[in-house]
Tab-separated table of C-alpha atoms and ligand atoms in Angstrom:
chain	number	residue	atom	x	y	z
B	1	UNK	CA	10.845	-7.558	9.234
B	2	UNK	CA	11.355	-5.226	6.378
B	3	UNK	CA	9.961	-1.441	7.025
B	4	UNK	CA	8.952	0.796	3.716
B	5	UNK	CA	12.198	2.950	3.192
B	6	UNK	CA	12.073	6.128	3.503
B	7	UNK	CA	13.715	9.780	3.027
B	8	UNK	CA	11.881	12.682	3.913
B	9	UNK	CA	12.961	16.547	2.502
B	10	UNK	CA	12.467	19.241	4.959
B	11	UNK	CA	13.045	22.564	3.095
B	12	UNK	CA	12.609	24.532	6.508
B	13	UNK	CA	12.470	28.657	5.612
B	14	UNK	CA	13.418	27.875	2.129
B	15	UNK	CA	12.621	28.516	-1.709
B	16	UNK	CA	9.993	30.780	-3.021
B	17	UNK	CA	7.271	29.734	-4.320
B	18	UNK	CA	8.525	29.137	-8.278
B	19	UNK	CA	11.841	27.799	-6.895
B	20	UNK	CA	9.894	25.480	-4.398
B	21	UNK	CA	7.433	24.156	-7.555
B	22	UNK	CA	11.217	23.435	-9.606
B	23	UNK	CA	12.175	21.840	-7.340
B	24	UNK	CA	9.359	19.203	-6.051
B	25	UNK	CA	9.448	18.742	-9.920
B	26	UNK	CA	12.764	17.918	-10.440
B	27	UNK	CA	12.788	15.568	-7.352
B	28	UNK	CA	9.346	13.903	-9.429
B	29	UNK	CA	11.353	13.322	-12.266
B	30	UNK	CA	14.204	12.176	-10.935
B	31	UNK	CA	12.957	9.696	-8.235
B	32	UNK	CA	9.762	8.289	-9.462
B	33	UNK	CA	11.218	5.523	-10.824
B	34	UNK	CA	12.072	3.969	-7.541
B	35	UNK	CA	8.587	3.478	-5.862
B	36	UNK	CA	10.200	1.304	-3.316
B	37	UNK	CA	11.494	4.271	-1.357
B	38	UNK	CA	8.403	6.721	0.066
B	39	UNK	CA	9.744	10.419	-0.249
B	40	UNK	CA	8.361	12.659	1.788
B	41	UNK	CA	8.650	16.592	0.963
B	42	UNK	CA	8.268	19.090	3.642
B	43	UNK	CA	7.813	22.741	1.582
B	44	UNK	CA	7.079	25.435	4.083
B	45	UNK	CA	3.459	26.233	4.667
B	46	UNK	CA	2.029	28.436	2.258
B	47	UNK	CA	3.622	26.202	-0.599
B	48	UNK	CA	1.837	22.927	0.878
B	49	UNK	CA	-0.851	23.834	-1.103
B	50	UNK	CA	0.736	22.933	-4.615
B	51	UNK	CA	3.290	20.942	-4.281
B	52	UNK	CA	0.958	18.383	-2.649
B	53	UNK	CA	-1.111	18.780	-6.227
B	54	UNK	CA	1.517	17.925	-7.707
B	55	UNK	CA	2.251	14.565	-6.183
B	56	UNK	CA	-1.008	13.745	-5.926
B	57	UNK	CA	-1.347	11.180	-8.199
B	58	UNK	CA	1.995	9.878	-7.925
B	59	UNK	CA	2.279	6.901	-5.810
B	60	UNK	CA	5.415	6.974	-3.787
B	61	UNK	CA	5.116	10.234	-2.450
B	62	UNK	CA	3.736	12.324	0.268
B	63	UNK	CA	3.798	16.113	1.216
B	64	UNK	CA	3.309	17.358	4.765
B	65	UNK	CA	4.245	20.340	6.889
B	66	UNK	CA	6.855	21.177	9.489
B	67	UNK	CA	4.575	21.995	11.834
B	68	UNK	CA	1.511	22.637	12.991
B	69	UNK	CA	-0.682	24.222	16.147
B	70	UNK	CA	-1.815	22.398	19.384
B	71	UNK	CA	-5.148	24.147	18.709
B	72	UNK	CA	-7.530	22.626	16.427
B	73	UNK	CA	-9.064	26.192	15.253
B	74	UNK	CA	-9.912	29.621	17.043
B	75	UNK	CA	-8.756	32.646	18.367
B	76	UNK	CA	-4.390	31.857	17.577
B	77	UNK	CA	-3.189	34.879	15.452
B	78	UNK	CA	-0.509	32.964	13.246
B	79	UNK	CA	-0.784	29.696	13.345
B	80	UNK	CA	-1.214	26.966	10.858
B	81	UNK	CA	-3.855	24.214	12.302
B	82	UNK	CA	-3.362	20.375	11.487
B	83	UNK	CA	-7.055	19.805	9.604
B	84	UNK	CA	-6.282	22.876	7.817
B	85	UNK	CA	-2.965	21.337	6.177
B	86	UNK	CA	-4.715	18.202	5.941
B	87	UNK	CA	-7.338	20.169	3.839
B	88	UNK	CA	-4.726	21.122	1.287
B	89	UNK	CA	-3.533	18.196	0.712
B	90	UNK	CA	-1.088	16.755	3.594
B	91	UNK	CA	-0.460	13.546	4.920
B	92	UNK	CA	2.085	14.142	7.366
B	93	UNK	CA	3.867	17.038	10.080
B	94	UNK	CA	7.282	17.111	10.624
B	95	UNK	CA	6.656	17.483	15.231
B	96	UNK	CA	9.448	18.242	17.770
B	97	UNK	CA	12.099	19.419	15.432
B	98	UNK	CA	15.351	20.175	17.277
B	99	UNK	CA	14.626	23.971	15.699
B	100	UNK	CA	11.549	24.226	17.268
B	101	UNK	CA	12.270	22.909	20.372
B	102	UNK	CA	15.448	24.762	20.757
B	103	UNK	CA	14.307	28.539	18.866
B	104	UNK	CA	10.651	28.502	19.915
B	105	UNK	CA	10.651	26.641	23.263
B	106	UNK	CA	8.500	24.170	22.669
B	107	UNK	CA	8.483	20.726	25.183
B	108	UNK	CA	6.866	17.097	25.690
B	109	UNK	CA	3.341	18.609	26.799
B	110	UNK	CA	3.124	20.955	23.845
B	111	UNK	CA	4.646	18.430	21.455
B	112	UNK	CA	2.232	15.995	22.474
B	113	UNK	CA	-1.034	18.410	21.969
B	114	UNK	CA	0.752	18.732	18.751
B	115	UNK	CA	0.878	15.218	18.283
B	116	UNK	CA	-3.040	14.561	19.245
B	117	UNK	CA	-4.274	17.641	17.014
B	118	UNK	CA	-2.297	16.000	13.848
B	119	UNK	CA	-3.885	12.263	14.449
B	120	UNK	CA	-7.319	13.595	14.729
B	121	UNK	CA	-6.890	15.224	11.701
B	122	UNK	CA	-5.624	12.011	10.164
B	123	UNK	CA	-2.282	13.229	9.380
B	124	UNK	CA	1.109	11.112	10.235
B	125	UNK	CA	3.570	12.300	12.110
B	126	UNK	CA	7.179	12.536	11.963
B	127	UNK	CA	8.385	13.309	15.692
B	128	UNK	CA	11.855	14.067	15.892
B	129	UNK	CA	14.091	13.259	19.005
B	130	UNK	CA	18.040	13.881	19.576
B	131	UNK	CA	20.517	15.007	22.102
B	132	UNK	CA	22.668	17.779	21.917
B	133	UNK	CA	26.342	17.981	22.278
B	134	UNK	CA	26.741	18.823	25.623
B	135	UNK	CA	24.637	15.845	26.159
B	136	UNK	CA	26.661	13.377	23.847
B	137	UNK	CA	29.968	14.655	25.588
B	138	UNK	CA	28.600	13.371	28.802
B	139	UNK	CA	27.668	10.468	27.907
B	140	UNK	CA	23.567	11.868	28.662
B	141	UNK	CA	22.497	10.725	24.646
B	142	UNK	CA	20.545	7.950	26.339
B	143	UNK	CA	19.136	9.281	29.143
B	144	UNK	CA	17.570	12.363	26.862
B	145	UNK	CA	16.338	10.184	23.862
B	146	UNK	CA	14.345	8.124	26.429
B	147	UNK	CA	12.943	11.248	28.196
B	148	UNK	CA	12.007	12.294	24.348
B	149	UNK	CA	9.939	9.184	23.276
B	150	UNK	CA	8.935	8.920	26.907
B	151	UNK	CA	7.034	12.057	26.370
B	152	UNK	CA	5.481	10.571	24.036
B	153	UNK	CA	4.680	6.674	23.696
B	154	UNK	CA	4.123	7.112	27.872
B	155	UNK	CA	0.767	8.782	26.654
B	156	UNK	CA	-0.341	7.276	22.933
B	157	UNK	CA	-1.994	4.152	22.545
B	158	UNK	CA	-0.667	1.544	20.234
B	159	UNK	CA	-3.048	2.392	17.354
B	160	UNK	CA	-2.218	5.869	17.665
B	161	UNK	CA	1.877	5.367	17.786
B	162	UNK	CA	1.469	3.283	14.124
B	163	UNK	CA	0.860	6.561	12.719
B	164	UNK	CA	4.339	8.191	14.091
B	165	UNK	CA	7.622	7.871	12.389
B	166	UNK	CA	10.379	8.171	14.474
B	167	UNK	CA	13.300	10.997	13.599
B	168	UNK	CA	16.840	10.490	15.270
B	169	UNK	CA	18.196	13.664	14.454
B	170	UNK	CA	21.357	14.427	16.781
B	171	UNK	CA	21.402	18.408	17.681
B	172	UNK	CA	25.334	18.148	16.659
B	173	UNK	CA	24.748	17.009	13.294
B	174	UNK	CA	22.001	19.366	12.371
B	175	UNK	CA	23.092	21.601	9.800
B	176	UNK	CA	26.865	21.019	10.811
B	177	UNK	CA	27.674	19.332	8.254
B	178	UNK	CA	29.438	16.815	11.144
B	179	UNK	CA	27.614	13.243	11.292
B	180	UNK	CA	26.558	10.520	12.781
B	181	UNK	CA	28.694	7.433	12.005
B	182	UNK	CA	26.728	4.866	11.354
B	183	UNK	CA	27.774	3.219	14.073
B	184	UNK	CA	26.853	5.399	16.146
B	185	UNK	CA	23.577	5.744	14.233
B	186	UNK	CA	22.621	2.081	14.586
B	187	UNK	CA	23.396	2.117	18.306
B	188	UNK	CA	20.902	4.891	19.022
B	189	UNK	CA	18.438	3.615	16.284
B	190	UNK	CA	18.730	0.184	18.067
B	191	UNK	CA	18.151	1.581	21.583
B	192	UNK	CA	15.337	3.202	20.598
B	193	UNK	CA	13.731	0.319	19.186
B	194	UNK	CA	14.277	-1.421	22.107
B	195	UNK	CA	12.628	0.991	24.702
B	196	UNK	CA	9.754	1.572	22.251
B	197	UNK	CA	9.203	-1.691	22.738
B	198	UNK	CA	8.565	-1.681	26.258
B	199	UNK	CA	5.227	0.984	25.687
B	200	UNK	CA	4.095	-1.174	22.267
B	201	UNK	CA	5.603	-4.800	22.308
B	202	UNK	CA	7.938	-6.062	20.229
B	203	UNK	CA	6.069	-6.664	17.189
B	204	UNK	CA	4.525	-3.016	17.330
B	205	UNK	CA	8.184	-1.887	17.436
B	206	UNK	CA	9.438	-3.983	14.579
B	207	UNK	CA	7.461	-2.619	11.966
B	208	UNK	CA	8.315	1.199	13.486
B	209	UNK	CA	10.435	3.170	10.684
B	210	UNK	CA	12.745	5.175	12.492
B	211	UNK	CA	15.072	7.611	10.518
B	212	UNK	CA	18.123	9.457	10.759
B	213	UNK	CA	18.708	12.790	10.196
B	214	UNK	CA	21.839	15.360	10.449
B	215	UNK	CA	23.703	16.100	7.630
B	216	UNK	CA	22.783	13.217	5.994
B	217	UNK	CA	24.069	13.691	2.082
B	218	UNK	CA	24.991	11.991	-0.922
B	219	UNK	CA	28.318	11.307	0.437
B	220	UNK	CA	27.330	9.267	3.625
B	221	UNK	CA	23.537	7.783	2.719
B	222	UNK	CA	24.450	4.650	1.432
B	223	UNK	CA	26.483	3.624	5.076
B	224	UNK	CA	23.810	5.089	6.813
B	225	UNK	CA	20.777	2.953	5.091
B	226	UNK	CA	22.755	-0.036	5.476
B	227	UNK	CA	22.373	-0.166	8.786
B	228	UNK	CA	19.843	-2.987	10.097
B	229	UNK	CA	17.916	-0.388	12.193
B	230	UNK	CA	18.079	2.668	10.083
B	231	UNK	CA	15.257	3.012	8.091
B	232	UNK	CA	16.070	5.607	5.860
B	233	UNK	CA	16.904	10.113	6.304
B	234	UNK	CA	15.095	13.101	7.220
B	235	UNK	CA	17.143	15.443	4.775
B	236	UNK	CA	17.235	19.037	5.578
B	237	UNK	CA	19.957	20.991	3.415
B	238	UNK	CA	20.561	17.898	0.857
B	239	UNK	CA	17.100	17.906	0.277
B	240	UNK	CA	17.290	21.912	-1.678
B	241	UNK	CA	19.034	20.169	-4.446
B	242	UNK	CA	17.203	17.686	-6.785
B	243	UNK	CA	20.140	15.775	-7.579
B	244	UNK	CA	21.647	15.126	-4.197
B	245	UNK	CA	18.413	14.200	-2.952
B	246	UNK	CA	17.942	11.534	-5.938
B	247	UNK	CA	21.404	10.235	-5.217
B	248	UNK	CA	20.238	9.777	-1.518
B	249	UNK	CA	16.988	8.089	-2.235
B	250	UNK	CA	19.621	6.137	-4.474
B	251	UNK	CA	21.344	4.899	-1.401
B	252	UNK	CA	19.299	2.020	-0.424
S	1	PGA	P1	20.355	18.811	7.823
S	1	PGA	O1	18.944	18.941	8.564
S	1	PGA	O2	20.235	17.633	6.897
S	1	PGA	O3	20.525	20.118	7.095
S	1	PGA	O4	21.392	18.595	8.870
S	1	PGA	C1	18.218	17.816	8.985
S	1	PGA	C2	16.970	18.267	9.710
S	1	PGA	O5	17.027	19.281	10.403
S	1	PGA	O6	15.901	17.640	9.608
């Protein structure tokens, strides 16, 4: 079964907005050429806008957000909602980042409102799942990765869950600069294949693209990608810098 590859660039609270517009164009220039590999770029919100104009026409790309509200419009001082990003021009929201579940508290019924506002507004979603360290040193990883996509594919329906991309991102590799091996990538990648399975079938599940993400740089892409389950990165701090980002996308 071969999956699109893919690497996703989430800025998170970075660039302003002439730094942002560099940058999506330098990551144009220097990554167009392989239209193989879908690259996804995740500016913060109020630079969705025009960086999404900029790919527009170019196929092989996609812009999105990192997040969005539960709450499809109304009274919610602050917050972003999923038609409205889908009105400027995204495709996808980054949902259930380890930052947002961890800083602003947010959990499996919340994530999964999330989840339901960004379908109906025909946006894809990347939903992020991962254990922390605590949880990898006792042995837990497996336990809390299933409670994670439990939380989810024990609600959507199997049209709905071929719009989600799946995001291993261990908490201990987040920013760290410490990484998965990709052993220890594969393993998880292929365990959560295999209990995906269970809610969608196996054929559902093949065709699932299910990255990694955690310090994943220009150093250790290429091992990474190799593996059989691995379907490409969700790039956080590797992702500020054109070139490093183009060597990843490089990797497969
Ligand atoms: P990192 O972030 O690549 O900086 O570790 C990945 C992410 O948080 O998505």
């Amino acid at each position: 079964m071969t999956r699109r590859k893919t690497v996703a660039a989430n800025w998170k609270m970075n660039t302003l907005l002439p730094e942002a517009m560099n940058l999506a164009g330098e990551i144009l220039e220097k990554t167009k050429s392989r239209s193989d590999v879908e690259k996804i770029i995740f500016p913060p919100f109020p630079f969705v806008k025009e960086v999404a104009g900029m790919f527009s026409d170019q196929s092989g790309f996609a812009v999105g957000a990192q997040n969005c509200s539960q709450h499809e419009k109304g009274a919610f001082t602050g917050e972003v909602s999923a038609p409205m990003l889908k009105s400027v021009g995204a495709a996808y929201v980054i949902i259930g980042h380890s930052e947002r579940r961890q800083q602003f508290r947010e959990e499996g019924s919340e994530l999964y409102s999330k989840v339901q506002q960004a379908l109906k507004a025909g946006l894809k979603v990347i939903y992020c799942i991962g254990e922390n360290l605590n949880e990898r040193k006792n042995e837990l990883q497996y336990k809390r990765v299933e409670e994670q996509l439990l939380e989810l594919f024990g609600k959507l329906n199997k049209e709905e869950a071929d719009q989600i991309i799946l995001a291993y991102e261990p908490v201990w590799a987040i920013g760290t600069g410490e990484t998965a091996t990709p052993a220890q990538a594969q393993d998880m990648h292929a365990f959560i294949r295999s209990r995906v399975a269970q809610w969608l079938g196996t054929v559902k599940t093949e065709k699932m693209i299910v990255l990694y993400g955690g310090s994943c740089n220009a150093k250790n892409a290429r091992d990474l990608f190799a593996c059989a389950d691995v379907d490409g990165g969700l790039i956080g701090g590797a992702s500020l810098n054109a070139e490093e980002f183009s060597v990843i996308v490089n990797s497969f």
